[in-house]
Amino acid sequence: MKKVDVYILSGFLGAGKTTLLQNILTQEHQKNRKIAVIMNELGETSIDSDAVSKDTPLKELLNGCVCCTIQGQLEVQLNQMLHEYELDAIYIETTGVAHPIEVLDACLSPLFAEKLDVKGIITLVDAKRWQDQEKLSIQLRKLLIEQVTHADIVLLNKTDSLSENEKAKLVAEIQGLNPNGKLYMTEHAKIPLSFIQPKQLGEKKHHEQSHVSKNLHLRSYVHTFTNPIDLDQFEKFLREMPDTIYRIKGYITFSHSTESFLFQYSYGMPLYMKEQIKRKQTLVFIGENLDHETLKQQLAAVEIVSN
């Protein structure tokens, strides 16, 4: 089954995310691709929804942020889109105060993780805001840096007012924070679609696709078990896995019980919650430079294979 591409548009307040979204949608429609949009607003009223044409499926998440208070709503909206439309891609425009890892986490519900392919996080940076970040509170400065650090692609926007020396200084600062991401300088958030969709390599050879995917900063891995899991072996795996795995969530069944459990892991803490109904045993991992083959082997080893 063909997966639907997902792109997360991140960036601080006023960086130009909606303008970027408009530029992207224009190019996508020229390619006759079927696109949908999810827009998240902190307030009760949508501000930017008029920027999306009426012929583009749009769902709005209001009065909260997908990275914390309304994660569940994003999962519902994504699921509805998958059932209502045949799509090539979904673009999620986050609020200006959203943390990219938390948004990525919200996109990867184990219920439909095998139907979506999160291609990357695109973070837009207002050049002047970056220069003046000392005027922000410590918490907001940290968020601004986190948005840049965890991006696959950084667009340094509104660079037309900068001198060449100022541009060079900002580029060096951002590349120092995120040496693995790609950085482009833009004006009015204008960027060719091919620059921000580096994984669209369908006509190229498989090994080239693999090479590009390994260069992504944050990645996900979806694993489905066919047998119950040995709890002791699973917890041993958790203790020994690399600290570059930030999140795990999904559904599992243990050999000592017939019940399904919702499993969540973050910041070193595992959490098991009994489910009322039987679920497919699927776990979603989020982390940096995940070794899919190693994870696959390690997780296969915790299964109890019946004779």
GROMACS .gro file of C-alpha atoms in nm:
model
  307
    1MET     CA    1   0.000   0.000   0.000
    2LYS     CA    2   0.130   0.344  -0.096
    3LYS     CA    3   0.209   0.564   0.203
    4VAL     CA    4   0.108   0.929   0.225
    5ASP     CA    5   0.398   1.172   0.265
    6VAL     CA    6   0.387   1.403   0.569
    7TYR     CA    7   0.583   1.727   0.602
    8ILE     CA    8   0.596   1.926   0.927
    9LEU     CA    9   0.637   2.303   0.885
   10SER     CA   10   0.802   2.439   1.198
   11GLY     CA   11   0.931   2.780   1.297
   12PHE     CA   12   0.894   3.057   1.550
   13LEU     CA   13   0.609   3.310   1.551
   14GLY     CA   14   0.615   3.533   1.244
   15ALA     CA   15   0.885   3.343   1.057
   16GLY     CA   16   0.669   3.307   0.744
   17LYS     CA   17   0.528   2.953   0.768
   18THR     CA   18   0.195   3.039   0.603
   19THR     CA   19   0.372   3.214   0.314
   20LEU     CA   20   0.593   2.906   0.276
   21LEU     CA   21   0.283   2.684   0.278
   22GLN     CA   22   0.122   2.893   0.001
   23ASN     CA   23   0.438   2.869  -0.211
   24ILE     CA   24   0.451   2.492  -0.159
   25LEU     CA   25   0.082   2.439  -0.243
   26THR     CA   26   0.115   2.637  -0.567
   27GLN     CA   27   0.400   2.413  -0.680
   28GLU     CA   28   0.230   2.093  -0.565
   29HIS     CA   29  -0.085   2.177  -0.761
   30GLN     CA   30   0.124   2.248  -1.070
   31LYS     CA   31   0.247   1.890  -1.039
   32ASN     CA   32  -0.115   1.768  -1.006
   33ARG     CA   33  -0.043   1.608  -0.671
   34LYS     CA   34  -0.326   1.552  -0.422
   35ILE     CA   35  -0.243   1.757  -0.114
   36ALA     CA   36  -0.412   1.819   0.221
   37VAL     CA   37  -0.328   2.063   0.499
   38ILE     CA   38  -0.361   2.061   0.876
   39MET     CA   39  -0.322   2.402   1.042
   40ASN     CA   40  -0.274   2.439   1.416
   41GLU     CA   41  -0.363   2.768   1.589
   42LEU     CA   42  -0.313   2.846   1.956
   43GLY     CA   43  -0.627   3.060   1.966
   44GLU     CA   44  -0.994   2.979   1.928
   45THR     CA   45  -1.014   3.143   1.585
   46SER     CA   46  -0.831   3.044   1.268
   47ILE     CA   47  -0.612   3.325   1.135
   48ASP     CA   48  -0.443   3.175   0.830
   49SER     CA   49  -0.695   2.927   0.688
   50ASP     CA   50  -0.788   3.168   0.406
   51ALA     CA   51  -0.437   3.113   0.271
   52VAL     CA   52  -0.539   2.761   0.166
   53SER     CA   53  -0.750   2.736  -0.151
   54LYS     CA   54  -1.099   2.588  -0.124
   55ASP     CA   55  -1.006   2.289  -0.340
   56THR     CA   56  -0.739   2.175  -0.092
   57PRO     CA   57  -0.866   1.956   0.195
   58LEU     CA   58  -0.804   2.149   0.518
   59LYS     CA   59  -0.849   2.057   0.881
   60GLU     CA   60  -0.791   2.303   1.163
   61LEU     CA   61  -0.677   2.238   1.518
   62LEU     CA   62  -0.769   2.536   1.732
   63ASN     CA   63  -0.719   2.652   2.089
   64GLY     CA   64  -0.411   2.446   2.170
   65CYS     CA   65  -0.082   2.310   2.044
   66VAL     CA   66  -0.038   1.967   1.883
   67CYS     CA   67   0.285   1.921   2.074
   68CYS     CA   68   0.108   1.908   2.410
   69THR     CA   69  -0.260   1.980   2.477
   70ILE     CA   70  -0.427   1.850   2.159
   71GLN     CA   71  -0.206   1.565   2.037
   72GLY     CA   72  -0.503   1.330   2.028
   73GLN     CA   73  -0.697   1.567   1.801
   74LEU     CA   74  -0.416   1.560   1.544
   75GLU     CA   75  -0.429   1.181   1.539
   76VAL     CA   76  -0.806   1.194   1.480
   77GLN     CA   77  -0.772   1.447   1.197
   78LEU     CA   78  -0.496   1.252   1.025
   79ASN     CA   79  -0.700   0.934   1.048
   80GLN     CA   80  -1.005   1.109   0.899
   81MET     CA   81  -0.799   1.247   0.611
   82LEU     CA   82  -0.667   0.903   0.526
   83HIS     CA   83  -1.024   0.769   0.510
   84GLU     CA   84  -1.181   1.066   0.329
   85TYR     CA   85  -0.924   1.140   0.059
   86GLU     CA   86  -0.672   0.974  -0.168
   87LEU     CA   87  -0.362   1.183  -0.101
   88ASP     CA   88  -0.002   1.215  -0.208
   89ALA     CA   89   0.102   1.437   0.083
   90ILE     CA   90  -0.016   1.615   0.398
   91TYR     CA   91   0.145   1.938   0.520
   92ILE     CA   92   0.113   2.025   0.888
   93GLU     CA   93   0.163   2.390   0.975
   94THR     CA   94   0.244   2.406   1.346
   95THR     CA   95   0.206   2.693   1.588
   96GLY     CA   96   0.506   2.919   1.637
   97VAL     CA   97   0.571   2.772   1.981
   98ALA     CA   98   0.555   2.404   1.886
   99HIS     CA   99   0.847   2.172   1.965
  100PRO     CA  100   0.937   1.965   1.655
  101ILE     CA  101   0.995   1.635   1.837
  102GLU     CA  102   0.659   1.659   2.012
  103VAL     CA  103   0.482   1.733   1.683
  104LEU     CA  104   0.656   1.441   1.514
  105ASP     CA  105   0.549   1.222   1.804
  106ALA     CA  106   0.187   1.328   1.752
  107CYS     CA  107   0.207   1.231   1.382
  108LEU     CA  108   0.313   0.877   1.454
  109SER     CA  109   0.012   0.708   1.608
  110PRO     CA  110   0.069   0.331   1.589
  111LEU     CA  111  -0.288   0.299   1.461
  112PHE     CA  112  -0.189   0.440   1.121
  113ALA     CA  113   0.190   0.463   1.130
  114GLU     CA  114   0.215   0.215   0.843
  115LYS     CA  115  -0.001   0.444   0.626
  116LEU     CA  116   0.206   0.761   0.670
  117ASP     CA  117   0.566   0.840   0.578
  118VAL     CA  118   0.698   1.142   0.767
  119LYS     CA  119   0.944   1.287   0.520
  120GLY     CA  120   1.091   1.556   0.739
  121ILE     CA  121   1.073   1.868   0.952
  122ILE     CA  122   1.116   2.198   0.767
  123THR     CA  123   1.198   2.485   1.003
  124LEU     CA  124   1.167   2.845   0.891
  125VAL     CA  125   1.386   3.101   1.070
  126ASP     CA  126   1.328   3.477   1.061
  127ALA     CA  127   1.682   3.614   1.012
  128LYS     CA  128   1.617   3.931   1.214
  129ARG     CA  129   1.449   3.736   1.494
  130TRP     CA  130   1.752   3.509   1.510
  131GLN     CA  131   1.982   3.810   1.536
  132ASP     CA  132   1.768   3.956   1.815
  133GLN     CA  133   1.702   3.634   2.006
  134GLU     CA  134   1.864   3.775   2.321
  135LYS     CA  135   1.551   3.988   2.360
  136LEU     CA  136   1.344   3.672   2.408
  137SER     CA  137   1.295   3.492   2.739
  138ILE     CA  138   1.529   3.201   2.817
  139GLN     CA  139   1.247   2.952   2.749
  140LEU     CA  140   1.165   3.098   2.406
  141ARG     CA  141   1.533   3.119   2.308
  142LYS     CA  142   1.568   2.753   2.396
  143LEU     CA  143   1.260   2.668   2.185
  144LEU     CA  144   1.398   2.865   1.889
  145ILE     CA  145   1.722   2.669   1.911
  146GLU     CA  146   1.537   2.338   1.946
  147GLN     CA  147   1.333   2.412   1.633
  148VAL     CA  148   1.657   2.460   1.440
  149THR     CA  149   1.849   2.173   1.599
  150HIS     CA  150   1.592   1.906   1.511
  151ALA     CA  151   1.510   2.020   1.157
  152ASP     CA  152   1.591   1.821   0.846
  153ILE     CA  153   1.582   2.143   0.643
  154VAL     CA  154   1.631   2.499   0.774
  155LEU     CA  155   1.513   2.794   0.567
  156LEU     CA  156   1.681   3.117   0.680
  157ASN     CA  157   1.411   3.361   0.569
  158LYS     CA  158   1.394   3.740   0.521
  159THR     CA  159   1.764   3.761   0.435
  160ASP     CA  160   1.725   4.050   0.189
  161SER     CA  161   1.797   4.309   0.460
  162LEU     CA  162   2.121   4.144   0.577
  163SER     CA  163   2.476   4.224   0.472
  164GLU     CA  164   2.696   3.946   0.337
  165ASN     CA  165   2.888   3.937   0.667
  166GLU     CA  166   2.563   3.907   0.865
  167LYS     CA  167   2.446   3.624   0.641
  168ALA     CA  168   2.775   3.438   0.685
  169LYS     CA  169   2.757   3.476   1.063
  170LEU     CA  170   2.399   3.341   1.084
  171VAL     CA  171   2.475   3.051   0.852
  172ALA     CA  172   2.774   2.953   1.066
  173GLU     CA  173   2.565   2.969   1.385
  174ILE     CA  174   2.283   2.755   1.245
  175GLN     CA  175   2.515   2.500   1.085
  176GLY     CA  176   2.699   2.475   1.415
  177LEU     CA  177   2.373   2.381   1.587
  178ASN     CA  178   2.255   2.147   1.312
  179PRO     CA  179   2.543   2.015   1.098
  180ASN     CA  180   2.327   1.732   0.958
  181GLY     CA  181   2.042   1.945   0.826
  182LYS     CA  182   2.032   2.129   0.495
  183LEU     CA  183   2.028   2.510   0.508
  184TYR     CA  184   1.890   2.746   0.245
  185MET     CA  185   1.857   3.125   0.248
  186THR     CA  186   1.520   3.252   0.126
  187GLU     CA  187   1.327   3.572   0.069
  188HIS     CA  188   0.948   3.568   0.110
  189ALA     CA  189   0.983   3.193   0.190
  190LYS     CA  190   1.033   3.112  -0.179
  191ILE     CA  191   1.200   2.775  -0.235
  192PRO     CA  192   1.181   2.519  -0.517
  193LEU     CA  193   0.980   2.216  -0.415
  194SER     CA  194   1.267   1.984  -0.507
  195PHE     CA  195   1.486   2.149  -0.240
  196ILE     CA  196   1.253   2.061   0.045
  197GLN     CA  197   1.152   1.716  -0.080
  198PRO     CA  198   1.494   1.548  -0.095
  199LYS     CA  199   1.350   1.202  -0.040
  200GLN     CA  200   1.132   1.203  -0.353
  201LEU     CA  201   1.364   0.969  -0.540
  202GLY     CA  202   1.118   0.720  -0.682
  203GLU     CA  203   1.292   0.699  -1.020
  204LYS     CA  204   1.635   0.644  -0.865
  205LYS     CA  205   1.794   0.327  -0.738
  206HIS     CA  206   1.705   0.181  -0.399
  207HIS     CA  207   2.050   0.227  -0.249
  208GLU     CA  208   2.030   0.600  -0.321
  209GLN     CA  209   1.699   0.621  -0.136
  210SER     CA  210   1.850   0.441   0.162
  211HIS     CA  211   2.148   0.673   0.162
  212VAL     CA  212   1.931   0.983   0.174
  213SER     CA  213   1.708   0.846   0.449
  214LYS     CA  214   2.008   0.771   0.667
  215ASN     CA  215   2.106   1.138   0.647
  216LEU     CA  216   1.780   1.255   0.800
  217HIS     CA  217   1.822   1.404   1.144
  218LEU     CA  218   1.512   1.271   1.318
  219ARG     CA  219   1.373   0.940   1.197
  220SER     CA  220   1.100   0.696   1.286
  221TYR     CA  221   1.090   0.318   1.282
  222VAL     CA  222   0.770   0.111   1.286
  223HIS     CA  223   0.788  -0.246   1.414
  224THR     CA  224   0.501  -0.496   1.421
  225PHE     CA  225   0.524  -0.811   1.634
  226THR     CA  226   0.363  -1.138   1.528
  227ASN     CA  227   0.398  -1.310   1.868
  228PRO     CA  228   0.365  -1.213   2.237
  229ILE     CA  229   0.665  -1.047   2.401
  230ASP     CA  230   0.880  -1.161   2.692
  231LEU     CA  231   0.850  -0.877   2.946
  232ASP     CA  232   1.194  -0.932   3.104
  233GLN     CA  233   1.367  -0.936   2.766
  234PHE     CA  234   1.175  -0.630   2.651
  235GLU     CA  235   1.275  -0.430   2.959
  236LYS     CA  236   1.636  -0.543   2.912
  237PHE     CA  237   1.615  -0.405   2.558
  238LEU     CA  238   1.485  -0.073   2.695
  239ARG     CA  239   1.773  -0.045   2.943
  240GLU     CA  240   2.036  -0.113   2.678
  241MET     CA  241   1.899   0.081   2.380
  242PRO     CA  242   2.081   0.403   2.274
  243ASP     CA  243   1.982   0.732   2.434
  244THR     CA  244   1.922   0.876   2.085
  245ILE     CA  245   1.581   0.705   2.094
  246TYR     CA  246   1.354   0.976   2.235
  247ARG     CA  247   1.007   0.828   2.208
  248ILE     CA  248   0.837   0.489   2.176
  249LYS     CA  249   0.464   0.432   2.166
  250GLY     CA  250   0.230   0.160   2.052
  251TYR     CA  251   0.052  -0.158   2.152
  252ILE     CA  252   0.204  -0.483   2.279
  253THR     CA  253   0.096  -0.816   2.427
  254PHE     CA  254   0.308  -1.005   2.679
  255SER     CA  255   0.349  -1.379   2.708
  256HIS     CA  256   0.219  -1.379   3.067
  257SER     CA  257  -0.111  -1.210   2.975
  258THR     CA  258  -0.380  -1.219   2.706
  259GLU     CA  259  -0.446  -0.844   2.734
  260SER     CA  260  -0.315  -0.568   2.508
  261PHE     CA  261  -0.117  -0.284   2.662
  262LEU     CA  262  -0.066   0.071   2.543
  263PHE     CA  263   0.307   0.131   2.582
  264GLN     CA  264   0.469   0.474   2.597
  265TYR     CA  265   0.832   0.566   2.659
  266SER     CA  266   0.985   0.911   2.697
  267TYR     CA  267   1.271   1.064   2.894
  268GLY     CA  268   1.379   0.719   3.014
  269MET     CA  269   1.041   0.631   3.165
  270PRO     CA  270   0.833   0.335   3.035
  271LEU     CA  271   0.456   0.334   3.090
  272TYR     CA  272   0.218   0.038   3.044
  273MET     CA  273  -0.160   0.084   3.036
  274LYS     CA  274  -0.417  -0.195   2.985
  275GLU     CA  275  -0.632  -0.162   2.673
  276GLN     CA  276  -0.999  -0.254   2.666
  277ILE     CA  277  -0.977  -0.416   2.323
  278LYS     CA  278  -0.717  -0.625   2.143
  279ARG     CA  279  -0.481  -0.415   1.933
  280LYS     CA  280  -0.234  -0.491   1.658
  281GLN     CA  281   0.112  -0.521   1.814
  282THR     CA  282   0.284  -0.220   1.659
  283LEU     CA  283   0.547   0.008   1.814
  284VAL     CA  284   0.667   0.341   1.673
  285PHE     CA  285   1.019   0.462   1.757
  286ILE     CA  286   1.142   0.821   1.717
  287GLY     CA  287   1.509   0.912   1.741
  288GLU     CA  288   1.823   1.025   1.567
  289ASN     CA  289   1.998   0.810   1.307
  290LEU     CA  290   1.802   0.498   1.394
  291ASP     CA  291   1.955   0.173   1.272
  292HIS     CA  292   1.645  -0.002   1.140
  293GLU     CA  293   1.808  -0.338   1.081
  294THR     CA  294   1.959  -0.357   1.431
  295LEU     CA  295   1.629  -0.258   1.592
  296LYS     CA  296   1.446  -0.518   1.385
  297GLN     CA  297   1.683  -0.793   1.504
  298GLN     CA  298   1.673  -0.683   1.869
  299LEU     CA  299   1.294  -0.667   1.878
  300ALA     CA  300   1.256  -1.001   1.707
  301ALA     CA  301   1.466  -1.149   1.988
  302VAL     CA  302   1.215  -1.045   2.257
  303GLU     CA  303   0.925  -1.233   2.093
  304ILE     CA  304   0.809  -1.568   2.228
  305VAL     CA  305   0.787  -1.797   1.927
  306SER     CA  306   0.541  -2.081   1.982
  307ASN     CA  307   0.636  -2.431   1.869
   0.00000   0.00000   0.00000
